[in-house]
Coordinates of C-alpha atoms and ligand atoms in Angstrom, one line a residue:
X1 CA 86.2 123.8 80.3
X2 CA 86.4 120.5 78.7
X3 CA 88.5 117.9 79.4
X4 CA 91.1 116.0 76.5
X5 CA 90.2 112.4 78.7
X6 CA 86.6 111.3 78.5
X7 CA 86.0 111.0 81.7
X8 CA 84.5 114.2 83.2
X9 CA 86.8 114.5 86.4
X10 CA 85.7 116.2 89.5
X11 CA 89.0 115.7 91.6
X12 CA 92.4 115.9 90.0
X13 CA 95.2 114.8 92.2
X14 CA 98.9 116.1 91.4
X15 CA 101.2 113.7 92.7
X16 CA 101.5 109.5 93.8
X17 CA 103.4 110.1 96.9
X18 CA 101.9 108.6 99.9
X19 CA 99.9 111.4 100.7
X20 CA 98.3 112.0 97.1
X21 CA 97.8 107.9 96.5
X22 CA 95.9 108.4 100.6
X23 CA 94.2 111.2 99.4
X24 CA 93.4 109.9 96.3
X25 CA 92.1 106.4 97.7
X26 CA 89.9 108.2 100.3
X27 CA 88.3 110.7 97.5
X28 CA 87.3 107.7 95.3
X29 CA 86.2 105.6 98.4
X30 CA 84.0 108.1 98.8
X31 CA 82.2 108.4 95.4
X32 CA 84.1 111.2 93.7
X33 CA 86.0 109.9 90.5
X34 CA 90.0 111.1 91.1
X35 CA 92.4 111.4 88.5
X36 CA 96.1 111.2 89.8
X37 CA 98.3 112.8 87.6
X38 CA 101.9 111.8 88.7
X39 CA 105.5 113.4 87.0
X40 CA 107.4 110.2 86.9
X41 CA 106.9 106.9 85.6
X42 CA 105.9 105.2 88.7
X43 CA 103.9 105.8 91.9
X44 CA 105.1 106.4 95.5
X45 CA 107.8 109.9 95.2
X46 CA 110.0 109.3 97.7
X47 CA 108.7 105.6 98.5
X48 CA 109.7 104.8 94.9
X49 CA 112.0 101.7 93.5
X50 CA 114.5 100.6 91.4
X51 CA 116.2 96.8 90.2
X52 CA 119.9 97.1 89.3
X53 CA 121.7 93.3 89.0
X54 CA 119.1 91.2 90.6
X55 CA 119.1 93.8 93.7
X56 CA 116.0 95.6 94.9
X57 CA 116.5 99.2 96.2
X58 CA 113.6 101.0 97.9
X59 CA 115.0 104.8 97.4
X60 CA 113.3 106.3 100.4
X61 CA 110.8 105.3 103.6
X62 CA 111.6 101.7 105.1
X63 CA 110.5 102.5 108.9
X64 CA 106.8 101.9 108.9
X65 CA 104.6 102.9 111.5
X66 CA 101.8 102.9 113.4
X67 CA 100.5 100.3 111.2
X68 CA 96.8 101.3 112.0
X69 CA 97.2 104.1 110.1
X70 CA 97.2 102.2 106.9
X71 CA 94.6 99.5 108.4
X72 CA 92.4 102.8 108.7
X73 CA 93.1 103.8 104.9
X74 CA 92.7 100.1 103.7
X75 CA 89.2 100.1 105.6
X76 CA 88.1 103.7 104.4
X77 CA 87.9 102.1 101.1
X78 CA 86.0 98.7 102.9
X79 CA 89.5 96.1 102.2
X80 CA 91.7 94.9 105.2
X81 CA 95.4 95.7 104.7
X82 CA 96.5 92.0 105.2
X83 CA 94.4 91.1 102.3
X84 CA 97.3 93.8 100.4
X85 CA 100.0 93.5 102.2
X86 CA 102.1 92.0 104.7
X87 CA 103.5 94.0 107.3
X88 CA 106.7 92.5 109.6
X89 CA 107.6 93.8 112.8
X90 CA 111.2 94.7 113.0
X91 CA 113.4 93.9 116.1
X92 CA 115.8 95.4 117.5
X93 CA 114.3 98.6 116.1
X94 CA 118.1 100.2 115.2
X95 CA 121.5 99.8 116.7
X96 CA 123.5 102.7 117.2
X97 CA 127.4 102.7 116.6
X98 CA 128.9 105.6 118.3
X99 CA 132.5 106.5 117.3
X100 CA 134.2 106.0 120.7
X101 CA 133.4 102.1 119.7
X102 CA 130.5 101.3 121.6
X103 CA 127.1 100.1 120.3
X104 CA 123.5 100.2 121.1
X105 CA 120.6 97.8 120.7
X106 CA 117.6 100.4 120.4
X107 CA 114.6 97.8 121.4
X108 CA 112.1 99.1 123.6
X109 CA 112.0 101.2 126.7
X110 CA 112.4 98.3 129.1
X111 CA 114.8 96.6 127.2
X112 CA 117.1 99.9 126.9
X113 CA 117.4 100.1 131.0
X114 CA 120.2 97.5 131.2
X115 CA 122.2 99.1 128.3
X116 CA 121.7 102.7 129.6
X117 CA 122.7 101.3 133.0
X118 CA 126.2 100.2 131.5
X119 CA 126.7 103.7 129.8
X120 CA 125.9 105.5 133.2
X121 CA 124.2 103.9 135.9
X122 CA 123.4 107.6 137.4
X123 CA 121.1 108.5 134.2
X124 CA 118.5 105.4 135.0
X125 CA 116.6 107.6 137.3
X126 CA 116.6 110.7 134.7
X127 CA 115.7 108.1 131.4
X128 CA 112.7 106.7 133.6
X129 CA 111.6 109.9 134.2
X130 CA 111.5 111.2 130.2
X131 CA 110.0 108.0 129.4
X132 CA 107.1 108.9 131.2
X133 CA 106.9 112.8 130.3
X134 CA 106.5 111.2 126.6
X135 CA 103.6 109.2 126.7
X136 CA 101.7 112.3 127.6
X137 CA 103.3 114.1 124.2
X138 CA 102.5 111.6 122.1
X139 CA 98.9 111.5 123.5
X140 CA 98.9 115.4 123.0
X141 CA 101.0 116.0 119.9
X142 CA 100.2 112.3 117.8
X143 CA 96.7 111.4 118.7
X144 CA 95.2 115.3 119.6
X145 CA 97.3 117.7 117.2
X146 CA 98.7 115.2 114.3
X147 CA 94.9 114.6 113.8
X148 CA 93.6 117.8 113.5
X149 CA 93.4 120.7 110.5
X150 CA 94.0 123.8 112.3
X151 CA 92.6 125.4 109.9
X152 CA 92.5 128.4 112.1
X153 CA 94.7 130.8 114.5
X154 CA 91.9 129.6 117.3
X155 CA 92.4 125.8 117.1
X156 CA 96.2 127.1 117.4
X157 CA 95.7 129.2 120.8
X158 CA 93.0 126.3 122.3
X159 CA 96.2 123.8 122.3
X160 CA 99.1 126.4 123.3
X161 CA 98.2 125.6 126.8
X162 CA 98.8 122.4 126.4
X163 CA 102.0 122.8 124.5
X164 CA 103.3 124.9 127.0
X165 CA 102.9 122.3 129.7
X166 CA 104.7 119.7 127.4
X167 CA 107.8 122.2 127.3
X168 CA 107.1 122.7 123.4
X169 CA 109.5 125.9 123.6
X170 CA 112.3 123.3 124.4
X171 CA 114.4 121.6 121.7
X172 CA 113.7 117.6 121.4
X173 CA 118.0 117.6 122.3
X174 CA 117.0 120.6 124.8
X175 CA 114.2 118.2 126.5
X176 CA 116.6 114.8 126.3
X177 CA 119.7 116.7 128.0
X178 CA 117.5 117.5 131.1
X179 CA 117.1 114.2 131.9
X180 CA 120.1 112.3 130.8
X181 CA 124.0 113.2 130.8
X182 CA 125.9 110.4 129.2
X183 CA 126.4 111.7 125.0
X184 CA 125.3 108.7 123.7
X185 CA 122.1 108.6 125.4
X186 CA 121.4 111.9 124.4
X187 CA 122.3 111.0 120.6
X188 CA 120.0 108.2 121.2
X189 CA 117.1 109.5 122.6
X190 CA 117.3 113.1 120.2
X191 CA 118.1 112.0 116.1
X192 CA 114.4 110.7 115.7
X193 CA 114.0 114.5 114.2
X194 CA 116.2 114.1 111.3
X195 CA 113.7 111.0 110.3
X196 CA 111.0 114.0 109.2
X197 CA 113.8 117.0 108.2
X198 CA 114.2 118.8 112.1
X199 CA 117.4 119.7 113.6
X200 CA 117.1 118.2 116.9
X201 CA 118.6 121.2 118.5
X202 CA 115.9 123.3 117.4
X203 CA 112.5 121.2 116.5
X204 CA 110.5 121.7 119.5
X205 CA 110.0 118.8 122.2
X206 CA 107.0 117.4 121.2
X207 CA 108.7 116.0 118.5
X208 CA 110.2 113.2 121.0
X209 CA 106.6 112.0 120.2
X210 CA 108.3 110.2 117.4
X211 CA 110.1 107.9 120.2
X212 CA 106.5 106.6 121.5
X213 CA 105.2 105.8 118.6
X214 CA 108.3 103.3 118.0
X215 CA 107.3 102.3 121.3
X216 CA 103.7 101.7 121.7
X217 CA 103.2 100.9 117.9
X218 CA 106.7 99.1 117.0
X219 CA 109.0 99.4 113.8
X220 CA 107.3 97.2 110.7
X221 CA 108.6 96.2 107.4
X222 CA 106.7 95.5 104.3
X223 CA 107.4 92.3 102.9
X224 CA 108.7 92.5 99.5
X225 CA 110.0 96.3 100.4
X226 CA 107.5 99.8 100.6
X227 CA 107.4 99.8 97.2
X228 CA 104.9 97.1 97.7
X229 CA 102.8 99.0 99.6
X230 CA 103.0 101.5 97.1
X231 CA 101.9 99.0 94.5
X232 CA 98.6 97.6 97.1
X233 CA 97.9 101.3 97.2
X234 CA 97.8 102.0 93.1
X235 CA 95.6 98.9 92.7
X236 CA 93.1 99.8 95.5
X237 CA 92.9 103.4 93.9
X238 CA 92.5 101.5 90.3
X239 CA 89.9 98.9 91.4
X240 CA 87.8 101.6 93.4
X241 CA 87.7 103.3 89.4
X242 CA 90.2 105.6 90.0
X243 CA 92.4 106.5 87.1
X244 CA 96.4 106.7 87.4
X245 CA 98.4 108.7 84.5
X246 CA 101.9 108.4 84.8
X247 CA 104.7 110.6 83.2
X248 CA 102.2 113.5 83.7
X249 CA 103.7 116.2 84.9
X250 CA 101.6 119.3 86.1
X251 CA 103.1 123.1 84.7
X252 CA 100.3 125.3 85.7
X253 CA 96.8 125.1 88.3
X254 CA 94.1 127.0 86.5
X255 CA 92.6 130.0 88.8
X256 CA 89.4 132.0 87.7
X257 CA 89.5 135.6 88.4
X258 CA 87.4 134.8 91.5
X259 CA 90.1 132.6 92.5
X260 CA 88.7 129.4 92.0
X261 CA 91.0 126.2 90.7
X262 CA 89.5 125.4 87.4
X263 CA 91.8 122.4 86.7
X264 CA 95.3 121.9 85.5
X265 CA 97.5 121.7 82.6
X266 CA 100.4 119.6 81.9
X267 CA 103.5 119.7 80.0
X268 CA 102.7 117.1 77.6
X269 CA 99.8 120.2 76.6
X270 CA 96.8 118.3 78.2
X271 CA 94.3 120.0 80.5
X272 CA 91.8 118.2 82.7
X273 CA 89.1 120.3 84.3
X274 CA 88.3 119.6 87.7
X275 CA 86.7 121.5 90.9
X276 CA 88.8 120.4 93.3
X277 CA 92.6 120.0 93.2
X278 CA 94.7 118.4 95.6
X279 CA 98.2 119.0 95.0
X280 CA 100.6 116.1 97.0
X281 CA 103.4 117.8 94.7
X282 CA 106.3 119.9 97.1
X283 CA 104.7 122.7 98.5
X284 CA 107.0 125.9 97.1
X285 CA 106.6 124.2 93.9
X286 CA 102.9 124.2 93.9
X287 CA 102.5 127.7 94.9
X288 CA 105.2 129.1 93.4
X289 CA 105.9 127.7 89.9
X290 CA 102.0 126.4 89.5
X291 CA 99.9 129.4 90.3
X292 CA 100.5 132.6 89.2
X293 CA 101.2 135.5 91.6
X294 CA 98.7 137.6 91.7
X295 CA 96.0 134.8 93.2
X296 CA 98.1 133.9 96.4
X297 CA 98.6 136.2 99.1
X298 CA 99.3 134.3 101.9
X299 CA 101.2 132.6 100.3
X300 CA 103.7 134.4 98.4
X301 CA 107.2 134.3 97.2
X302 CA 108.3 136.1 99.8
X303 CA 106.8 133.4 102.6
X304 CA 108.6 130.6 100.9
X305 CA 112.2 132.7 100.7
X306 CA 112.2 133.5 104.3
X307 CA 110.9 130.2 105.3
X308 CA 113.2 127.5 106.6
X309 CA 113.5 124.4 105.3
X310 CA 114.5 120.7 106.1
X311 CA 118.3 118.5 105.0
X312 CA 118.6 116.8 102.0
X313 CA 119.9 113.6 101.9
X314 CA 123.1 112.0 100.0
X315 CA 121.8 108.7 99.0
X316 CA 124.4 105.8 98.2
X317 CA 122.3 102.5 97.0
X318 CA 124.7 99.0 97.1
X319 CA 125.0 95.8 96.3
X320 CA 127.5 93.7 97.6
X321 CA 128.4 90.1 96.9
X322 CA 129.0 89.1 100.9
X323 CA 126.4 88.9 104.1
X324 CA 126.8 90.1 107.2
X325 CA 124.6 88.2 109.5
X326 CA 125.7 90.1 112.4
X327 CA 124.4 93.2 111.4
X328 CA 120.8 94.3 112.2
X329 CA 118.3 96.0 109.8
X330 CA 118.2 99.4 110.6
X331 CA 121.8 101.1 111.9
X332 CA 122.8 104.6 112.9
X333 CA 126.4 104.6 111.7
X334 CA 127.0 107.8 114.1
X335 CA 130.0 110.4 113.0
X336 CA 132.7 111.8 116.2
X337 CA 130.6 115.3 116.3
X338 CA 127.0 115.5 116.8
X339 CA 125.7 119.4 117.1
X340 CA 128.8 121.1 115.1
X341 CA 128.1 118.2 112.6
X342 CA 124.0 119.7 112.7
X343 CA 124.8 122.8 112.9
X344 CA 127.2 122.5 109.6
X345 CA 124.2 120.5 108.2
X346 CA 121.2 123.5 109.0
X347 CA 123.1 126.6 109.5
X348 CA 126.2 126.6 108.0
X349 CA 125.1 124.9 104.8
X350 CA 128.7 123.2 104.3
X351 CA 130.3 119.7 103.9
X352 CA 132.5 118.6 106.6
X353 CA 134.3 115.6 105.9
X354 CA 132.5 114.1 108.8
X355 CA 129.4 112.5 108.8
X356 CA 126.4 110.3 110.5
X357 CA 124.6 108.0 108.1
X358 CA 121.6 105.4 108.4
X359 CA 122.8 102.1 107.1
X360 CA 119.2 100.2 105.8
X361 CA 120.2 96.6 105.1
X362 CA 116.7 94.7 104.4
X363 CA 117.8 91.7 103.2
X364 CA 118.8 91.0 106.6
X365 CA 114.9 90.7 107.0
X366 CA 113.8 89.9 103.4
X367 CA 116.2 88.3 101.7
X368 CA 114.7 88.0 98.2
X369 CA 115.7 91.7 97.8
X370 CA 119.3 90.5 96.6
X371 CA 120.7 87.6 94.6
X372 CA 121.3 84.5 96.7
X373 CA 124.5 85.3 99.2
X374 CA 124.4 89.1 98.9
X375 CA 123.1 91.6 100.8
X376 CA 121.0 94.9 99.2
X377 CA 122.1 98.4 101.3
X378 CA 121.8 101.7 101.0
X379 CA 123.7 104.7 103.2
X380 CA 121.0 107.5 103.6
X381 CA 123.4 110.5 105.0
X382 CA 121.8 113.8 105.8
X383 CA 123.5 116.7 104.2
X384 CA 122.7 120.0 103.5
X385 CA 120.3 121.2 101.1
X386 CA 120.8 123.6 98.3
X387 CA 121.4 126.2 100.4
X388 CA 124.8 125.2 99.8
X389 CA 127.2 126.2 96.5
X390 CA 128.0 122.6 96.6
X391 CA 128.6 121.3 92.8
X392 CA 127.1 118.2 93.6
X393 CA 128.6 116.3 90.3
X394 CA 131.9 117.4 91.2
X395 CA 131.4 116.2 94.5
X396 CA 129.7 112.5 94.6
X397 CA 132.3 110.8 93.7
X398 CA 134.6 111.4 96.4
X399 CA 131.7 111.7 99.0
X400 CA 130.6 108.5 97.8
X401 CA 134.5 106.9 98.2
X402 CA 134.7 108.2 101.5
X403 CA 131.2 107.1 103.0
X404 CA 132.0 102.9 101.5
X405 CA 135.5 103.7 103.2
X406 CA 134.0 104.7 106.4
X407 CA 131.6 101.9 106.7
X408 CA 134.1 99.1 105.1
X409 CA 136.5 100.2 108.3
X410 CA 134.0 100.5 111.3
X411 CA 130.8 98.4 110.4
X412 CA 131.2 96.5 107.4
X413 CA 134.5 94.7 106.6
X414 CA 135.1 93.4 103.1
X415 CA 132.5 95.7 102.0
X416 CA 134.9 97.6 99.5
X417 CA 136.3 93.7 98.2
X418 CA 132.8 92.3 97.4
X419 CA 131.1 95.8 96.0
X420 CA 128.8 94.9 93.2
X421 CA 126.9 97.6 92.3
X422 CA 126.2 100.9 93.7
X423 CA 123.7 104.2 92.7
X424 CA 124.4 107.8 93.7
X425 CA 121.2 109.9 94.6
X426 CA 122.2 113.9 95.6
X427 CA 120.1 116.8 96.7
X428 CA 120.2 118.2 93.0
X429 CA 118.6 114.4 91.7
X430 CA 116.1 115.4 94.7
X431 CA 115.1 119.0 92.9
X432 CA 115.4 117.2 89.4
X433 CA 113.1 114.2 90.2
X434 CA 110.5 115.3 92.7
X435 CA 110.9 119.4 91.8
X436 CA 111.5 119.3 95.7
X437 CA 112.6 123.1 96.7
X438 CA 116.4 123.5 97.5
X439 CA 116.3 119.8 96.9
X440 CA 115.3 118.7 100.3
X441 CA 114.8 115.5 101.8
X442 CA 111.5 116.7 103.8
X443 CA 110.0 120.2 102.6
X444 CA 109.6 122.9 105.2
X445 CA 111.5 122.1 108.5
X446 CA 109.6 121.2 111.6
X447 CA 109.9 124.2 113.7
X448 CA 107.6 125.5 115.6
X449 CA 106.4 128.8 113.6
X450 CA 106.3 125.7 110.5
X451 CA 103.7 124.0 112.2
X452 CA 100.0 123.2 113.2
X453 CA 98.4 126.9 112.1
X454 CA 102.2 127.9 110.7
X455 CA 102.6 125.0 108.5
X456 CA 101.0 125.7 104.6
X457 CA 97.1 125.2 105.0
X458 CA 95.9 121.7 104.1
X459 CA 92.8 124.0 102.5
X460 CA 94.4 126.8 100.7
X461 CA 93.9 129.9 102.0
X462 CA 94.3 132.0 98.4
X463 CA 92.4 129.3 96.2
X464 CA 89.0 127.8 96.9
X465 CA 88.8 124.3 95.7
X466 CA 92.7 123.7 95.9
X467 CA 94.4 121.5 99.0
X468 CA 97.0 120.1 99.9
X469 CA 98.5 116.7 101.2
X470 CA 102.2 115.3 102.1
X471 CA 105.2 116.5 104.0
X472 CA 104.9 120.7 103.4
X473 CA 101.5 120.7 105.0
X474 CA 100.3 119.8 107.8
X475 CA 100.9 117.5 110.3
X476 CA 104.2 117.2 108.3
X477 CA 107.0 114.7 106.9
X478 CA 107.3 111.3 107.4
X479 CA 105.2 108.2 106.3
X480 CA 102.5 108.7 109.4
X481 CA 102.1 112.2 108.9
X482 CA 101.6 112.3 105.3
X483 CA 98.8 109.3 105.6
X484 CA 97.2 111.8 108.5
X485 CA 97.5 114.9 106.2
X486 CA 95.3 112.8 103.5
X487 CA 92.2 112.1 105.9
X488 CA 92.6 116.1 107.3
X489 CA 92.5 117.0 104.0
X490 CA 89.4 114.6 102.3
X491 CA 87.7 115.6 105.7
X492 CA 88.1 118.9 104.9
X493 CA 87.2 118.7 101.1
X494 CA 84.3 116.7 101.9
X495 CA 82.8 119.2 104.6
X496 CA 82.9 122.0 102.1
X497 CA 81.3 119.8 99.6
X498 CA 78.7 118.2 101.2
X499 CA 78.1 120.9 103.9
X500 CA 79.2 118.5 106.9
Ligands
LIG601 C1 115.6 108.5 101.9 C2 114.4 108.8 102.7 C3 114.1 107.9 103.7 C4 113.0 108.1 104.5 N1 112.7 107.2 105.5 C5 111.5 107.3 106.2 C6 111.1 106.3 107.1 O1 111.9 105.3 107.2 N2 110.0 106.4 107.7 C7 109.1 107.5 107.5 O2 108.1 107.5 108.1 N3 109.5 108.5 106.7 C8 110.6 108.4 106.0 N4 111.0 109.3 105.1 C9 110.1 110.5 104.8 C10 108.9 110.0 104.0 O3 109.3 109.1 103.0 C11 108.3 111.3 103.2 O4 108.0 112.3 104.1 C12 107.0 110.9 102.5 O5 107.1 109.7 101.8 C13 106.7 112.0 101.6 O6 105.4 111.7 101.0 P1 104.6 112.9 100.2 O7 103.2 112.4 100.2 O8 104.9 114.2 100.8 O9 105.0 112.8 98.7 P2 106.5 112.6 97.9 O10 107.0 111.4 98.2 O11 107.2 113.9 98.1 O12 105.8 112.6 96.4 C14 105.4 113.7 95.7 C15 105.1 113.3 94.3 O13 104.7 114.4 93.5 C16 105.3 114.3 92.2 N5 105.3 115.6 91.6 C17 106.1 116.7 92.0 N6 105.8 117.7 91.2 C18 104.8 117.3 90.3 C19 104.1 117.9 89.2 N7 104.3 119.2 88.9 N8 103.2 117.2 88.6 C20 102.9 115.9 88.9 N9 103.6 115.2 89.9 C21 104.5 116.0 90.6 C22 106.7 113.7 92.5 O14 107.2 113.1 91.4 C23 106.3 112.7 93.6 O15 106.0 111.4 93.1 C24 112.1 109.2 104.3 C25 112.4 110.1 103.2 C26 113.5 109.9 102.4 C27 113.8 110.8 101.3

């Protein structure tokens, strides 16, 4: 079928998140031209941006990490990252404000001893002892599972075994109570799940991975914000002769009767023609409102409504005319319940008038991000996801009130005097913006029966010629895993194209 652009596109790529721009990057790299054709009116999904007042917001990702991740991306298309970027190492990685008062400086394992001594001398011995259980995990579950496509139910039963051994059947909180007793440790060493959508009562324990790769790789910033990597990765794509169209939003993935993508059409009433598709869009969405039924089996309506799915996120981006040297880059601004405040969160779908939030404050590294003497914020507070009968319009404004209160009383005096500007981003803005099912934060939820084999193919199983990259396939959410899910996926694209 022809194509409206003149170009005669063999890859189409539905999506600029980081996943589709890593996908797209790699494809091109490789000598296929890509299209990207992208809903909004910039690049980067969740990593996107926005300027209100002289303050910089990026909306979502701001922990970056391992950083050879994007070196190997950067080098699969033959550049060197620093020649793009600059990356700057972030230190002390968080610090964590319980609600009894006290505070933690999260820097390293070695560095933690002295502070979890303080807490409770008696959980040393027990911290020690998880620290080394997780090097193994991560060795197992970043650099052995996160990097392959288990693409079938074998490659799932060869590493069982070795999941088994690595207590996979325990929860991440499950895994972190064995070894330490003092609540605080445990909230420390057990919220990393809620980074990638998991409850960490019931995402299993190789998920403490995420802990080790803070550790061995460290926490980075990119100077100037994400969005700047975001921008390095649109002009690689662009100089390699890839072609970006923007406010392109995808309605329908075209099947042939022998279930074969075709290409895709978009609202705007344009069809491109393509042979392979790789959709970085939200997973439900793809299947469910861009292919028609009767081509997808395995993956059906009835998958996705009995599937279980990750938080949203109530997003609160501010300005305010005041610094607050004392404060470090990354803060967990922890709420007085911790499991009923999860469990009201996953299972009960409801908003308590508690909460936990994660206070970002770059300027505190980069301080061109405000206007001179201010400070740019933003309060990313898990919530619920649609699940919930919440009217989210009804609700913001009071929510919002009541988070500024909160961190204007325990972390951030004045902050309600000097308030300059502030933006409101709600689970129903997620659905609206990204067409995110239930309006979540992360896609599916890593469980796991939603991952490795479980997780949404990164080859479809129903259509030839269609795959998928970012946070509802495999390995899942999160800025590492999406890069990974690119190279699984262009590996996998490539061996059924050129037979490898
Ligand atoms: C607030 C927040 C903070 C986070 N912080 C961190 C962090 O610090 N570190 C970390 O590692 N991870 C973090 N994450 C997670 C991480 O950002 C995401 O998992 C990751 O960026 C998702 O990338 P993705 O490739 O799945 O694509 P997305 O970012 O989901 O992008 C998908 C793109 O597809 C587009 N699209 C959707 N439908 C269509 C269509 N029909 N046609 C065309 N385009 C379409 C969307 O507009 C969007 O641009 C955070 C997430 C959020 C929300």
């Amino acid at each position: 079928m022809a194509s409206t652009d003149e170009r005669d596109e063999d890859v189409i790529v539905i999506g600029g998140g980081l996943g589709g721009l890593s996908a797209a990057i790699r494809m091109q790299a490789a000598g296929y031209p890509v299209t990207l054709l992208e809903k909004r009116d910039q690049l980067g999904g969740r990593a996107s941006v926005f300027t209100k007042k002289g303050y910089t917001f990026d909306t979502g990702p701001t922990i970056i990490t391992p950083p050879f991740l994007i070196d190997d991306l950067f080098q699969a298309a033959g550049r060197e990252t620093s020649d793009y970027v600059d990356l700057m190492r972030v230190d002390p990685k968080y610090r964590l404000y319980f609600s009894d008062g006290t505070q933690m400086d999260y820097s390293g394992y070695e560095d933690n001893i002295e502070q979890v001594e303080e807490f409770n001398p008696r959980d040393v011995e027990g911290y020690r002892k998880f620290l080394e259980k997780v090097k193994p995990i991560y060795e197992l579950g970043f650099e052995k599972f996160g990097s392959m496509a288990f693409d079938s139910l074998f490659a799932m039963a060869k590493v069982a075994p070795a999941g088994i051994r690595h207590k996979a059947y325990k929860s991440v909180y499950g895994f972190v109570a064995s070894h330490v007793k003092d609540p605080r440790l445990r909230m420390a060493l057990s919220f990393n799940p809620l980074f990638i959508g998991g409850d960490p009562f019931e995402a299993t324990a190789i998920y403490t991975l995420i802990t080790y790769i803070e550790e061995k790789h460290g926490v980075w910033w990119v100077r100037g914000g994400t969005h700047k990597l975001v921008e390095a990765m649109q002009a690689l794509f662009e100089e390699l002769g890839g072609l970006v169209k923007l406010n392109s939003e995808v309605q329908s993935i075209d099947v042939s009767d022998d279930k074969r993508v075709r290409g895709v059409a978009t609202a705007s009433g344009d069809y491109y023609g393509a042979d392979v598709v790789i959709s970085n869009a939200d997973v439900v969405h793809t299947y469910m409102d861009l292919i028609e039924r009767k081509y997808r089996k395995k993956n059906s309506d009835k998958r996705y409504e009995k599937a279980k799915y990750s938080m949203s996120l109530f997003m609160l981006y501010f300005g305010v005319k005041k610094q607050y040297p004392d404060m470090t880059h990354h803060s967990i601004v922890f709420g007085p319940r911790y499991k009923a405040l999860i469990k009201d969160i996953f299972k009960h779908h409801v908003i308590p008038d508690d909460f936990s939030t994660y206070l970002h404050i770059p300027t505190r590294t980069d301080s061109e991000l405000a206007p001179p003497g201010c400070e740019a914020m933003y309060a990313c507070t898990p919530v619920t996801n649609l699940d919930s009968d919440t009217d989210w319009d009804d609700k913001k404004e009071g929510f919002k009130d009541h988070i500024l209160e909160t961190l204007d009383e325990r972390v951030l005096p004045g902050l309600l005097d000097n308030l300059d500007v502030v933006s409101i981003f709600t689970p129903q803005d997620y659905k609206t913006e990204f067409n995110a099912h239930k309006g979540t934060g992360f896609s599916l939820r890593p469980i796991l029966l939603q991952s490795g084999w479980f997780r949404p193919h990164n080859r479809s199983r129903d259509v030839k010629g269609l795959y998928l990259v970012g946070a509802g396939t495999h390995p899942g959410a999160g800025v590492p895993s999406v890069i990974m899910s690119a190279d699984i996926t262009t590996d996998l694209i490539r061996e059924d194209l050129e037979g490898e």
